Amino acid sequence: MTDVIDLGEFGDDFRRNPHPVYARLRERGPVHRVRLPVPDAHHVTWLVVGHEEARAALADPRPAKDSERIGVTFLDEQLIGKHLLTADPPRHTRLRALVSRAFTVRRVEELRPRIQRITDHLLDAMLPHGRADLVESLAHPLPLTVICELLGVPEVDRTAFRKLSGEAVAPTSSETEYDAFVRLGTYLTELIEDKRCAGPSGDLLDDLIRTTAQDGDRLSPAELRGMAFILLIAGHETTVNLITNAVHALLTHPDQLAALRADMTLLDGTVEEALRYEGPVENATYRFAAEPLEIAGTSVAQGEAVMIGLTAADRDPGRCPAPDDFDIRRDSRGHLAFGHGIHYCLGAPLARLEARTAIRTLLDRTPALALDGPPGDWLPGPLMRGMRSLPVRW
């Protein structure tokens, strides 16, 4: 019987810096049976930690994203509905086709002026104080405002939505997680119904309500709720961490910050290296063995869960020399921070644009930007990789 490695035994050090643990696991092999440190529960799963093996597993059609294929349903499916991360082809193909046109490079580029205006507005409010929590002042409100405007979430609802979404992706307990999903499901149902009754508004959620494919296909009420959920949650929570982690990496590597300030053509490479070095998603959401299968020579029994370690894979020295070095001149293309295969992040172009805009504008307007104390706690749970606060001064 395969030994189970309890990641919870590494304590708070693992949450703050999991990279040494993942490095030791990679040295022993690319796939391991682990117990995840999850609040009020301990889930056992296979964890893929090698880059080549993770990339292959992300593109492998055999592990299922739909947990119902092994007789299990999770809170998001029970209380909200199926979405892109809980569906397999042909359903996934259909759902993605109905929404993907909203996230083309051209459509995202049209958002550039609005993203710049939001960034400028947030910095106008932040800079007179001389110091701030970057998460609270910029990294969180920028992507939240963008995705809420894109989908048509009323401004008055955004503060409450932020709290619920944070608890959904990084729960502090099973009780608060359950409550967050219940309230999100209720809120999204009411929002969709309000939009349906109000008539065309031109936002993305309104488009999804009224979208009809050439064959007459439309999203069901549960699918609409699930789609709104995943676009709102994934559309801002990950970008919050991308901006925060990128700025933290620059401020803790002054040589790299100086290089970027001296040559802003390095900005695109900086964002890609930040995605590789400390990506916003630690592990991809669960996959399941709907039938017995093999991953990188490891037998996975029917019904067992598989988690693909994006953070672990992107620091694999077999793929990336000196992986623990933050080097903005490195060619970081091929990282797995946005996934790979049919579940590759739909919002990747938007996240990149928001991060580039936020970092460039912040550095332009704060020549003396520096850390103002240690960062806050790293987010709990195995999914997100980010910190709750980042004190800075200028």
mmCIF file of N, CA and C in Angstrom, residues 18-19 22 26 49 275-284 308-316 336-337 383-385:
data_model
loop_
_atom_site.group_PDB
_atom_site.id
_atom_site.type_symbol
_atom_site.label_atom_id
_atom_site.label_comp_id
_atom_site.label_asym_id
_atom_site.label_seq_id
_atom_site.Cartn_x
_atom_site.Cartn_y
_atom_site.Cartn_z
ATOM 1 N N PRO A 18 5.830 26.592 0.640
ATOM 2 C CA PRO A 18 5.720 25.166 0.354
ATOM 3 C C PRO A 18 6.806 24.633 -0.568
ATOM 4 N N HIS A 19 7.616 25.522 -1.149
ATOM 5 C CA HIS A 19 8.544 25.119 -2.207
ATOM 6 C C HIS A 19 9.583 24.087 -1.756
ATOM 7 N N TYR A 22 7.824 20.703 -1.747
ATOM 8 C CA TYR A 22 7.594 20.212 -3.104
ATOM 9 C C TYR A 22 8.896 19.751 -3.753
ATOM 10 N N ARG A 26 9.578 16.098 -5.329
ATOM 11 C CA ARG A 26 10.026 15.888 -6.710
ATOM 12 C C ARG A 26 11.251 14.999 -6.767
ATOM 13 N N VAL A 49 3.730 16.528 -9.034
ATOM 14 C CA VAL A 49 4.644 17.629 -8.719
ATOM 15 C C VAL A 49 5.708 17.890 -9.794
ATOM 16 N N LEU A 275 4.322 34.731 -12.617
ATOM 17 C CA LEU A 275 3.382 33.608 -12.744
ATOM 18 C C LEU A 275 4.095 32.279 -12.492
ATOM 19 N N ARG A 276 5.312 32.150 -13.008
ATOM 20 C CA ARG A 276 6.061 30.909 -12.793
ATOM 21 C C ARG A 276 6.585 30.805 -11.369
ATOM 22 N N TYR A 277 7.132 31.896 -10.871
ATOM 23 C CA TYR A 277 7.843 31.896 -9.591
ATOM 24 C C TYR A 277 6.890 31.742 -8.405
ATOM 25 N N GLU A 278 5.781 32.460 -8.432
ATOM 26 C CA GLU A 278 4.808 32.398 -7.339
ATOM 27 C C GLU A 278 3.426 32.642 -7.932
ATOM 28 N N GLY A 279 2.951 31.651 -8.698
ATOM 29 C CA GLY A 279 1.678 31.782 -9.396
ATOM 30 C C GLY A 279 0.502 31.903 -8.435
ATOM 31 N N PRO A 280 -0.626 32.439 -8.909
ATOM 32 C CA PRO A 280 -1.765 32.707 -8.028
ATOM 33 C C PRO A 280 -2.574 31.483 -7.635
ATOM 34 N N VAL A 281 -2.385 30.385 -8.357
ATOM 35 C CA VAL A 281 -3.110 29.149 -8.053
ATOM 36 C C VAL A 281 -2.081 28.065 -7.728
ATOM 37 N N GLU A 282 -2.150 27.545 -6.505
ATOM 38 C CA GLU A 282 -1.146 26.563 -6.081
ATOM 39 C C GLU A 282 -1.364 25.206 -6.736
ATOM 40 N N ASN A 283 -2.623 24.763 -6.747
ATOM 41 C CA ASN A 283 -2.966 23.462 -7.327
ATOM 42 C C ASN A 283 -4.213 23.602 -8.170
ATOM 43 N N ALA A 284 -4.245 22.910 -9.296
ATOM 44 C CA ALA A 284 -5.460 22.878 -10.101
ATOM 45 C C ALA A 284 -6.559 22.149 -9.325
ATOM 46 N N ILE A 308 -3.201 18.388 -9.506
ATOM 47 C CA ILE A 308 -1.998 18.712 -10.262
ATOM 48 C C ILE A 308 -1.372 19.969 -9.676
ATOM 49 N N GLY A 309 -0.143 19.847 -9.180
ATOM 50 C CA GLY A 309 0.532 20.932 -8.488
ATOM 51 C C GLY A 309 1.143 21.926 -9.448
ATOM 52 N N LEU A 310 0.483 23.052 -9.684
ATOM 53 C CA LEU A 310 0.993 24.065 -10.600
ATOM 54 C C LEU A 310 2.222 24.761 -10.021
ATOM 55 N N THR A 311 2.142 25.109 -8.735
ATOM 56 C CA THR A 311 3.290 25.730 -8.062
ATOM 57 C C THR A 311 4.494 24.794 -8.048
ATOM 58 N N ALA A 312 4.246 23.530 -7.719
ATOM 59 C CA ALA A 312 5.337 22.554 -7.670
ATOM 60 C C ALA A 312 5.948 22.345 -9.050
ATOM 61 N N ALA A 313 5.106 22.209 -10.065
ATOM 62 C CA ALA A 313 5.592 21.940 -11.418
ATOM 63 C C ALA A 313 6.432 23.089 -11.961
ATOM 64 N N ASP A 314 6.030 24.324 -11.649
ATOM 65 C CA ASP A 314 6.732 25.476 -12.210
ATOM 66 C C ASP A 314 8.073 25.756 -11.549
ATOM 67 N N ARG A 315 8.392 25.014 -10.474
ATOM 68 C CA ARG A 315 9.746 25.118 -9.898
ATOM 69 C C ARG A 315 10.526 23.815 -10.084
ATOM 70 N N ASP A 316 10.158 23.059 -11.090
ATOM 71 C CA ASP A 316 10.873 21.826 -11.401
ATOM 72 C C ASP A 316 12.191 22.185 -12.094
ATOM 73 N N LEU A 336 2.885 26.752 -16.129
ATOM 74 C CA LEU A 336 1.547 26.150 -16.018
ATOM 75 C C LEU A 336 0.620 26.953 -15.112
ATOM 76 N N ALA A 337 0.945 28.206 -14.824
ATOM 77 C CA ALA A 337 0.142 28.993 -13.880
ATOM 78 C C ALA A 337 -1.304 29.136 -14.330
ATOM 79 N N LEU A 383 -5.769 25.554 -2.712
ATOM 80 C CA LEU A 383 -6.078 26.078 -4.040
ATOM 81 C C LEU A 383 -5.309 27.356 -4.372
ATOM 82 N N MET A 384 -5.464 28.398 -3.557
ATOM 83 C CA MET A 384 -4.929 29.715 -3.896
ATOM 84 C C MET A 384 -3.551 29.937 -3.276
ATOM 85 N N ARG A 385 -2.725 30.710 -3.963
ATOM 86 C CA ARG A 385 -1.393 31.057 -3.468
ATOM 87 C C ARG A 385 -1.298 32.585 -3.442
#
